[in-house]
Amino acid sequence: MDGSGLTQQPKKQKLNEELDVVDKTIKCLHNLPEEILRYILSLLPTKDAIRTSVLCKRWEYLWTSIPNLDFKGSEPAKRKHFMNFVERVLLLRDSSDIKTFTLYCDVLRDASHVSAWISAAVRRNVQQLDISLYNFREPFSLPHSLFTCMSLTELELEMPFLEELDLEYCNWVNIKVMHQFLLIGPFRDKGKLPTACMFFLQGSIE
């Protein structure tokens, strides 16, 4: 008697059991309240959270209100895909507030796009902003709205070779933590920095 059939039977049974577990897990998740589902999605990387939209009709638009957005584009070969991805996410996302917004990328000749992305986060009352920008091929300015963002509580800014950061008119009344990583380039103080900014800046101010 050929023993291959006996060997395959336990494997098939094990596979069926695993599929049953997956099916039960999906059903369990499907029955959870939307608030809990959104919280679960908020723990995932942005790309993975968006991928859940294909699971079922109920999940199709859940990702559009996730509070944490994470965009990191470091591969030149995937530059166009990264740019399109960020644009589409910010375009399709609803108007709910953003808690954390992370953006690591090369600016190159897309300064207007990158600035617009940061502005979009500010318009959605971002609380924690983590920005790392590199390889500038054209003049770039942080959007003015960033410096008057009332919702901002934490800012981490990394812009190597930044020539100037003028904080004279900033109005970060709720900011608790600010880290700056400037390889060169002093802060400019035309008059007197707002007390809040002076207190929370970490690093030297020339």
Coordinates of N, CA and C in Angstrom, one line a residue:
M1 N 0.8 -1.2 0.0 CA 0.0 0.0 0.0 C 0.9 1.3 0.0
D2 N 0.5 2.2 -0.9 CA 1.3 3.5 -0.9 C 1.0 4.3 0.3
G3 N 2.1 4.7 1.0 CA 2.0 5.4 2.3 C 1.9 6.9 2.1
S4 N 2.0 7.4 0.8 CA 2.0 8.8 0.5 C 0.6 9.5 0.9
G5 N -0.5 8.7 0.7 CA -1.8 9.2 1.0 C -2.0 9.4 2.5
L6 N -1.4 8.5 3.3 CA -1.5 8.6 4.7 C -0.7 9.8 5.2
T7 N 0.4 10.0 4.5 CA 1.3 11.2 4.9 C 0.6 12.5 4.6
Q8 N -0.1 12.6 3.5 CA -0.7 13.8 3.1 C -2.0 14.1 3.9
Q9 N -2.6 13.1 4.4 CA -3.9 13.3 5.1 C -3.7 14.2 6.4
P10 N -2.7 13.8 7.3 CA -2.4 14.7 8.4 C -2.1 16.1 8.0
K11 N -1.3 16.3 6.9 CA -0.9 17.6 6.5 C -2.2 18.4 6.1
K12 N -3.1 17.7 5.3 CA -4.3 18.4 4.9 C -5.2 18.8 6.1
Q13 N -5.2 17.9 7.1 CA -6.0 18.1 8.2 C -5.5 19.3 9.0
K14 N -4.2 19.4 9.1 CA -3.5 20.5 9.8 C -3.8 21.8 9.1
L15 N -3.7 21.8 7.7 CA -4.0 23.0 6.9 C -5.4 23.5 7.1
N16 N -6.4 22.5 7.2 CA -7.8 22.9 7.4 C -8.0 23.5 8.7
E17 N -7.3 23.0 9.7 CA -7.4 23.5 11.1 C -6.9 25.0 11.1
E18 N -5.8 25.2 10.4 CA -5.2 26.5 10.4 C -6.1 27.5 9.7
L19 N -6.7 27.0 8.6 CA -7.7 27.9 7.9 C -8.9 28.2 8.7
D20 N -9.3 27.3 9.5 CA -10.5 27.5 10.4 C -10.1 28.6 11.4
V21 N -8.9 28.5 12.0 CA -8.5 29.5 12.9 C -8.4 30.9 12.3
V22 N -7.9 31.0 11.1 CA -7.9 32.3 10.4 C -9.3 32.8 10.1
D23 N -10.2 31.9 9.7 CA -11.5 32.3 9.4 C -12.2 32.8 10.7
K24 N -12.0 32.1 11.8 CA -12.6 32.6 13.1 C -12.0 33.9 13.5
T25 N -10.7 34.1 13.3 CA -10.1 35.4 13.6 C -10.6 36.5 12.8
I26 N -10.8 36.3 11.5 CA -11.4 37.3 10.7 C -12.8 37.7 11.1
K27 N -13.6 36.7 11.4 CA -15.0 36.9 11.8 C -15.0 37.7 13.1
C28 N -14.1 37.4 14.0 CA -14.0 38.0 15.3 C -13.6 39.5 15.1
L29 N -12.7 39.8 14.3 CA -12.3 41.2 14.0 C -13.4 41.9 13.3
H30 N -14.1 41.2 12.4 CA -15.2 41.9 11.7 C -16.3 42.4 12.6
N31 N -16.5 41.7 13.7 CA -17.5 42.0 14.6 C -17.2 43.1 15.7
L32 N -15.9 43.5 15.7 CA -15.5 44.5 16.6 C -16.0 45.9 16.2
P33 N -16.2 46.8 17.2 CA -16.6 48.1 16.9 C -15.6 48.9 16.0
E34 N -16.0 49.8 15.3 CA -15.1 50.5 14.3 C -14.0 51.3 15.1
E35 N -14.3 51.8 16.3 CA -13.3 52.5 17.0 C -12.1 51.6 17.4
I36 N -12.4 50.4 17.7 CA -11.4 49.4 18.1 C -10.6 49.0 16.8
L37 N -11.3 48.8 15.7 CA -10.7 48.5 14.4 C -9.7 49.6 14.0
R38 N -10.1 50.8 14.2 CA -9.3 52.0 13.8 C -8.0 52.0 14.7
Y39 N -8.2 51.7 16.0 CA -7.1 51.7 16.9 C -6.1 50.6 16.4
I40 N -6.6 49.4 16.0 CA -5.7 48.3 15.6 C -5.0 48.8 14.3
L41 N -5.7 49.4 13.4 CA -5.0 49.9 12.2 C -4.0 51.0 12.5
S42 N -4.2 51.8 13.5 CA -3.2 52.8 13.9 C -1.9 52.3 14.4
L43 N -1.9 51.0 14.8 CA -0.7 50.4 15.2 C 0.2 49.8 14.1
L44 N -0.4 49.7 12.9 CA 0.2 49.2 11.8 C 1.0 50.3 11.0
P45 N 2.0 49.9 10.2 CA 2.6 50.8 9.3 C 1.6 51.3 8.3
T46 N 1.7 52.5 7.8 CA 0.6 53.1 7.0 C 0.3 52.2 5.8
K47 N 1.3 51.7 5.1 CA 1.1 50.8 3.9 C 0.3 49.6 4.3
D48 N 0.6 49.0 5.4 CA -0.1 47.8 5.8 C -1.6 48.1 6.2
A49 N -1.8 49.2 6.9 CA -3.1 49.7 7.2 C -4.0 49.8 6.0
I50 N -3.4 50.4 5.0 CA -4.2 50.6 3.7 C -4.5 49.3 3.0
R51 N -3.6 48.4 3.1 CA -3.8 47.1 2.5 C -5.0 46.4 3.0
T52 N -5.4 46.7 4.3 CA -6.6 46.0 4.9 C -7.9 46.4 4.2
S53 N -7.8 47.4 3.3 CA -9.1 47.9 2.7 C -9.6 46.8 1.7
V54 N -8.8 45.8 1.4 CA -9.3 44.8 0.4 C -9.9 43.6 1.2
L55 N -9.9 43.6 2.5 CA -10.4 42.4 3.2 C -11.9 42.2 3.1
C56 N -12.6 43.3 3.2 CA -14.0 43.2 3.0 C -14.6 44.6 2.9
K57 N -15.9 44.8 2.6 CA -16.5 46.1 2.3 C -16.4 47.0 3.5
R58 N -16.6 46.4 4.7 CA -16.5 47.2 5.9 C -15.2 47.8 6.2
W59 N -14.1 47.2 5.7 CA -12.8 47.7 6.0 C -12.3 48.6 4.9
E60 N -13.1 48.8 3.8 CA -12.6 49.5 2.7 C -12.1 50.9 3.0
Y61 N -12.8 51.7 3.8 CA -12.5 53.0 4.1 C -12.0 53.3 5.6
L62 N -11.8 52.2 6.3 CA -11.4 52.4 7.7 C -10.1 53.2 7.8
W63 N -9.2 52.8 6.9 CA -7.8 53.4 6.9 C -7.8 54.9 6.8
T64 N -8.9 55.5 6.2 CA -8.9 56.9 5.8 C -9.0 57.8 7.1
S65 N -9.2 57.2 8.2 CA -9.2 58.0 9.5 C -8.2 57.6 10.5
I66 N -7.2 56.8 10.1 CA -6.1 56.4 11.0 C -5.4 57.7 11.4
P67 N -5.0 57.8 12.7 CA -4.4 59.0 13.2 C -2.9 59.1 13.0
N68 N -2.3 58.0 12.7 CA -0.8 58.0 12.5 C -0.5 57.7 11.1
L69 N 0.3 58.6 10.5 CA 0.8 58.4 9.1 C 2.3 58.4 9.1
D70 N 2.8 57.4 8.4 CA 4.3 57.2 8.4 C 4.7 57.0 6.9
F71 N 5.5 58.0 6.4 CA 6.0 58.0 5.0 C 7.5 58.0 5.0
K72 N 8.1 57.0 4.5 CA 9.6 56.9 4.5 C 10.0 56.4 3.1
G73 N 10.6 57.3 2.3 CA 11.0 57.0 0.9 C 12.5 57.2 0.8
S74 N 13.2 56.1 0.8 CA 14.7 56.2 0.7 C 15.3 55.5 -0.5
E75 N 14.4 54.8 -1.3 CA 14.9 54.1 -2.5 C 14.7 54.9 -3.8
P76 N 15.7 55.4 -4.4 CA 15.6 56.2 -5.6 C 14.8 55.5 -6.7
A77 N 14.9 54.2 -6.8 CA 14.2 53.4 -7.9 C 12.7 53.5 -7.7
K78 N 12.3 53.7 -6.4 CA 10.8 53.7 -6.1 C 10.3 55.1 -5.8
R79 N 11.1 56.1 -6.3 CA 10.8 57.5 -6.0 C 9.4 57.9 -6.5
K80 N 9.1 57.5 -7.8 CA 7.8 57.9 -8.3 C 6.6 57.2 -7.6
H81 N 6.8 56.0 -7.2 CA 5.8 55.2 -6.5 C 5.6 55.9 -5.1
F82 N 6.6 56.3 -4.5 CA 6.5 56.9 -3.1 C 5.8 58.2 -3.2
M83 N 6.1 59.1 -4.2 CA 5.5 60.3 -4.4 C 4.0 60.2 -4.6
N84 N 3.6 59.2 -5.5 CA 2.2 59.0 -5.8 C 1.5 58.4 -4.6
F85 N 2.1 57.6 -3.8 CA 1.5 57.0 -2.6 C 1.2 58.1 -1.6
V86 N 2.1 59.0 -1.3 CA 1.8 60.0 -0.3 C 0.7 60.9 -0.8
E87 N 0.8 61.3 -2.1 CA -0.3 62.2 -2.7 C -1.6 61.5 -2.5
R88 N -1.8 60.3 -2.9 CA -3.1 59.6 -2.8 C -3.6 59.4 -1.4
V89 N -2.7 59.1 -0.5 CA -3.1 58.9 0.9 C -3.7 60.2 1.5
L90 N -3.0 61.3 1.2 CA -3.4 62.6 1.8 C -4.7 63.1 1.1
L91 N -4.8 62.7 -0.2 CA -6.0 63.1 -1.0 C -7.2 62.4 -0.5
L92 N -7.1 61.1 -0.3 CA -8.2 60.2 0.0 C -8.6 60.2 1.5
R93 N -7.6 60.6 2.4 CA -7.9 60.6 3.8 C -9.0 61.6 4.2
D94 N -9.8 61.2 5.2 CA -10.8 62.1 5.6 C -10.3 63.3 6.4
S95 N -11.2 64.1 6.9 CA -10.7 65.4 7.6 C -10.5 65.2 9.1
S96 N -10.4 64.0 9.6 CA -10.2 63.8 11.0 C -8.7 64.2 11.4
D97 N -8.5 64.5 12.6 CA -7.2 65.0 13.1 C -6.1 63.9 12.9
I98 N -4.9 64.4 12.7 CA -3.7 63.5 12.7 C -3.0 63.6 14.0
K99 N -2.7 62.5 14.6 CA -1.9 62.5 15.8 C -0.4 62.6 15.5
T100 N 0.1 61.7 14.7 CA 1.5 61.7 14.4 C 1.7 61.6 12.9
F101 N 2.6 62.4 12.4 CA 2.9 62.5 11.0 C 4.4 62.4 10.8
T102 N 4.9 61.3 10.2 CA 6.3 61.1 10.0 C 6.6 61.2 8.5
L103 N 7.7 61.9 8.1 CA 8.0 62.1 6.7 C 9.6 62.1 6.6
Y104 N 10.1 61.0 6.0 CA 11.5 60.9 5.7 C 11.7 60.8 4.2
C105 N 12.3 61.7 3.6 CA 12.5 61.6 2.1 C 13.5 62.6 1.6
D106 N 14.0 62.4 0.4 CA 14.7 63.3 -0.4 C 13.8 64.4 -1.0
V107 N 14.2 65.6 -1.0 CA 13.3 66.7 -1.5 C 13.5 66.7 -3.0
L108 N 14.8 66.7 -3.5 CA 15.2 66.9 -4.9 C 14.5 68.1 -5.5
R109 N 13.8 67.9 -6.6 CA 13.1 69.0 -7.2 C 11.6 69.0 -6.9
D110 N 11.2 68.4 -5.8 CA 9.8 68.3 -5.4 C 9.5 69.1 -4.2
A111 N 10.1 70.3 -4.0 CA 10.0 71.1 -2.8 C 8.5 71.5 -2.6
S112 N 7.8 71.8 -3.6 CA 6.4 72.3 -3.5 C 5.5 71.1 -3.0
H113 N 5.8 69.9 -3.5 CA 5.0 68.8 -3.0 C 5.3 68.5 -1.5
V114 N 6.5 68.4 -1.2 CA 6.9 68.1 0.2 C 6.3 69.2 1.2
S115 N 6.4 70.4 0.8 CA 5.8 71.5 1.6 C 4.3 71.3 1.8
A116 N 3.7 70.9 0.7 CA 2.2 70.8 0.7 C 1.8 69.6 1.6
W117 N 2.6 68.6 1.6 CA 2.3 67.4 2.5 C 2.4 67.9 4.0
I118 N 3.4 68.7 4.3 CA 3.5 69.1 5.7 C 2.3 70.1 6.0
S119 N 1.9 70.9 5.1 CA 0.7 71.8 5.3 C -0.5 71.0 5.5
A120 N -0.7 69.9 4.8 CA -1.8 69.0 4.9 C -1.9 68.4 6.3
A121 N -0.8 68.1 6.9 CA -0.8 67.6 8.3 C -1.2 68.7 9.3
V122 N -0.7 69.9 9.0 CA -1.0 71.0 9.9 C -2.5 71.3 9.9
R123 N -3.1 71.3 8.7 CA -4.5 71.5 8.5 C -5.3 70.5 9.3
R124 N -4.8 69.4 9.5 CA -5.5 68.3 10.2 C -5.1 68.3 11.7
N125 N -4.6 69.4 12.2 CA -4.3 69.6 13.6 C -3.3 68.5 14.1
V126 N -2.2 68.3 13.4 CA -1.2 67.3 13.8 C -0.6 67.7 15.2
Q127 N -0.4 66.6 16.0 CA 0.2 66.8 17.3 C 1.7 66.6 17.4
Q128 N 2.1 65.5 16.7 CA 3.5 65.1 16.7 C 4.0 65.0 15.3
L129 N 5.0 65.8 15.0 CA 5.6 65.9 13.7 C 7.0 65.5 13.7
D130 N 7.4 64.5 12.8 CA 8.7 64.1 12.7 C 9.2 64.2 11.2
I131 N 10.0 65.2 10.9 CA 10.4 65.5 9.6 C 11.9 65.3 9.4
S132 N 12.3 64.5 8.4 CA 13.7 64.4 8.0 C 13.8 64.5 6.5
L133 N 14.4 65.6 6.1 CA 14.5 65.9 4.6 C 15.9 66.0 4.2
Y134 N 16.2 65.5 3.0 CA 17.6 65.4 2.5 C 17.6 65.8 1.0
N135 N 18.8 66.0 0.5 CA 19.1 66.1 -0.9 C 18.2 67.2 -1.6
F136 N 18.5 68.4 -1.3 CA 17.7 69.5 -1.9 C 18.3 69.9 -3.2
R137 N 17.5 69.9 -4.3 CA 18.0 70.4 -5.6 C 17.4 71.7 -6.0
E138 N 16.6 72.3 -5.1 CA 16.0 73.6 -5.4 C 15.7 74.2 -4.0
P139 N 15.5 75.5 -4.0 CA 15.1 76.2 -2.7 C 13.9 75.5 -2.0
F140 N 14.0 75.4 -0.7 CA 12.9 74.8 0.0 C 12.6 75.6 1.3
S141 N 11.3 75.8 1.5 CA 10.9 76.5 2.8 C 9.9 75.7 3.5
L142 N 10.0 75.6 4.8 CA 8.9 75.0 5.5 C 7.7 75.9 5.4
P143 N 6.5 75.3 5.3 CA 5.3 76.1 5.2 C 5.1 77.0 6.4
H144 N 4.6 78.3 6.2 CA 4.4 79.2 7.3 C 3.4 78.7 8.3
S145 N 2.4 77.9 7.8 CA 1.4 77.4 8.8 C 2.0 76.5 9.9
L146 N 3.2 75.9 9.6 CA 3.8 75.1 10.6 C 4.2 75.9 11.8
F147 N 4.6 77.1 11.7 CA 5.1 77.9 12.8 C 3.9 78.6 13.6
T148 N 2.7 78.4 13.2 CA 1.6 78.9 13.9 C 0.6 77.7 14.2
C149 N 1.1 76.5 14.2 CA 0.3 75.3 14.4 C 0.0 75.2 15.9
M150 N -1.3 75.5 16.3 CA -1.7 75.5 17.7 C -1.8 74.1 18.3
S151 N -1.9 73.1 17.5 CA -2.1 71.7 18.0 C -0.8 71.0 18.2
L152 N 0.3 71.5 17.7 CA 1.6 70.8 17.7 C 2.1 70.7 19.2
T153 N 2.4 69.5 19.6 CA 3.0 69.3 20.9 C 4.4 68.8 20.9
E154 N 4.8 68.2 19.7 CA 6.1 67.6 19.6 C 6.6 67.8 18.2
L155 N 7.8 68.3 18.0 CA 8.4 68.5 16.7 C 9.8 67.9 16.7
E156 N 10.1 67.1 15.7 CA 11.5 66.6 15.5 C 11.8 66.9 14.1
L157 N 12.8 67.8 13.9 CA 13.2 68.3 12.6 C 14.6 68.0 12.3
E158 N 14.8 67.3 11.1 CA 16.2 67.0 10.7 C 16.3 67.5 9.2
M159 N 17.1 68.5 9.0 CA 17.3 69.0 7.7 C 18.8 69.4 7.5
P160 N 19.6 68.5 7.2 CA 21.0 68.8 7.0 C 21.3 69.9 6.0
F161 N 22.2 70.8 6.4 CA 22.6 71.9 5.5 C 21.5 73.0 5.5
L162 N 20.6 73.0 6.4 CA 19.7 74.1 6.5 C 20.4 75.4 6.8
E163 N 20.2 76.4 6.0 CA 20.9 77.6 6.1 C 20.4 78.5 7.2
E164 N 19.1 78.5 7.4 CA 18.5 79.4 8.3 C 17.1 78.9 8.8
L165 N 16.9 79.1 10.1 CA 15.6 78.8 10.7 C 15.2 79.9 11.6
D166 N 14.2 80.7 11.0 CA 13.8 81.9 11.7 C 12.5 81.6 12.5
L167 N 12.7 81.7 13.9 CA 11.6 81.4 14.8 C 10.9 82.6 15.4
E168 N 11.2 83.8 14.8 CA 10.7 85.0 15.5 C 9.2 85.0 15.7
Y169 N 8.5 84.5 14.7 CA 7.0 84.6 14.7 C 6.3 83.3 15.0
C170 N 7.1 82.3 15.5 CA 6.4 81.1 15.7 C 5.5 81.2 16.9
N171 N 4.4 80.4 16.9 CA 3.4 80.4 18.0 C 3.0 79.0 18.4
W172 N 4.0 78.3 18.9 CA 3.8 76.9 19.4 C 3.4 77.0 20.9
V173 N 2.2 77.3 21.1 CA 1.8 77.5 22.5 C 1.6 76.2 23.3
N174 N 1.4 75.1 22.6 CA 1.3 73.8 23.3 C 2.4 72.8 23.1
I175 N 3.5 73.3 22.5 CA 4.6 72.4 22.3 C 5.3 72.0 23.6
K176 N 5.6 70.7 23.7 CA 6.3 70.2 24.9 C 7.7 69.8 24.6
V177 N 8.0 69.3 23.4 CA 9.3 68.8 23.1 C 9.6 69.2 21.7
M178 N 10.9 69.7 21.5 CA 11.3 70.0 20.2 C 12.8 69.6 20.1
H179 N 13.1 68.8 19.1 CA 14.4 68.4 18.8 C 14.8 69.0 17.5
Q180 N 16.0 69.5 17.4 CA 16.5 70.0 16.1 C 17.8 69.4 15.8
F181 N 18.0 68.9 14.6 CA 19.2 68.3 14.2 C 19.7 69.0 12.9
L182 N 20.5 70.1 13.1 CA 20.9 70.9 12.1 C 22.5 70.8 12.0
L183 N 22.9 70.2 10.9 CA 24.4 70.0 10.8 C 25.1 71.3 10.7
I184 N 24.6 72.2 9.9 CA 25.1 73.5 9.8 C 24.0 74.5 9.7
G185 N 24.3 75.8 10.0 CA 23.3 76.8 9.9 C 22.7 77.2 11.2
P186 N 22.9 78.5 11.6 CA 22.4 79.0 12.9 C 20.9 79.3 12.8
F187 N 20.4 79.4 14.0 CA 19.0 80.0 14.2 C 19.2 81.5 14.1
R188 N 18.2 82.1 13.4 CA 18.2 83.6 13.4 C 17.2 84.1 14.3
D189 N 17.6 85.1 15.1 CA 16.7 85.8 16.0 C 16.7 87.3 15.7
K190 N 15.7 87.7 15.0 CA 15.7 89.2 14.6 C 15.5 90.0 15.9
G191 N 14.7 89.5 16.7 CA 14.4 90.3 17.9 C 14.5 89.4 19.1
K192 N 13.4 88.9 19.6 CA 13.4 88.0 20.8 C 12.5 86.9 20.5
L193 N 13.0 85.7 20.7 CA 12.2 84.5 20.5 C 11.1 84.4 21.5
P194 N 9.9 83.9 21.1 CA 8.9 83.7 22.1 C 9.3 82.8 23.2
T195 N 8.9 83.1 24.4 CA 9.4 82.4 25.6 C 9.2 80.9 25.4
A196 N 8.0 80.5 24.9 CA 7.8 79.0 24.8 C 8.8 78.4 23.9
C197 N 9.2 79.0 22.8 CA 10.2 78.5 21.9 C 11.6 78.4 22.5
M198 N 11.9 79.5 23.3 CA 13.2 79.5 23.9 C 13.3 78.4 25.0
F199 N 12.2 78.1 25.6 CA 12.3 77.2 26.7 C 12.4 75.7 26.2
F200 N 11.7 75.4 25.1 CA 11.7 74.1 24.7 C 12.7 73.7 23.6
L201 N 13.4 74.7 23.1 CA 14.4 74.3 22.1 C 15.5 73.6 22.7
Q202 N 16.0 72.5 22.1 CA 17.1 71.7 22.6 C 18.3 71.9 21.7
G203 N 19.4 72.5 22.2 CA 20.5 72.7 21.3 C 20.9 74.2 21.4
S204 N 21.9 74.6 20.7 CA 22.4 76.0 20.8 C 21.6 76.9 19.9
I205 N 21.4 78.1 20.3 CA 20.8 79.2 19.6 C 21.9 80.3 19.4
E206 N 22.3 80.5 18.2 CA 23.3 81.6 18.0 C 22.6 82.9 17.7

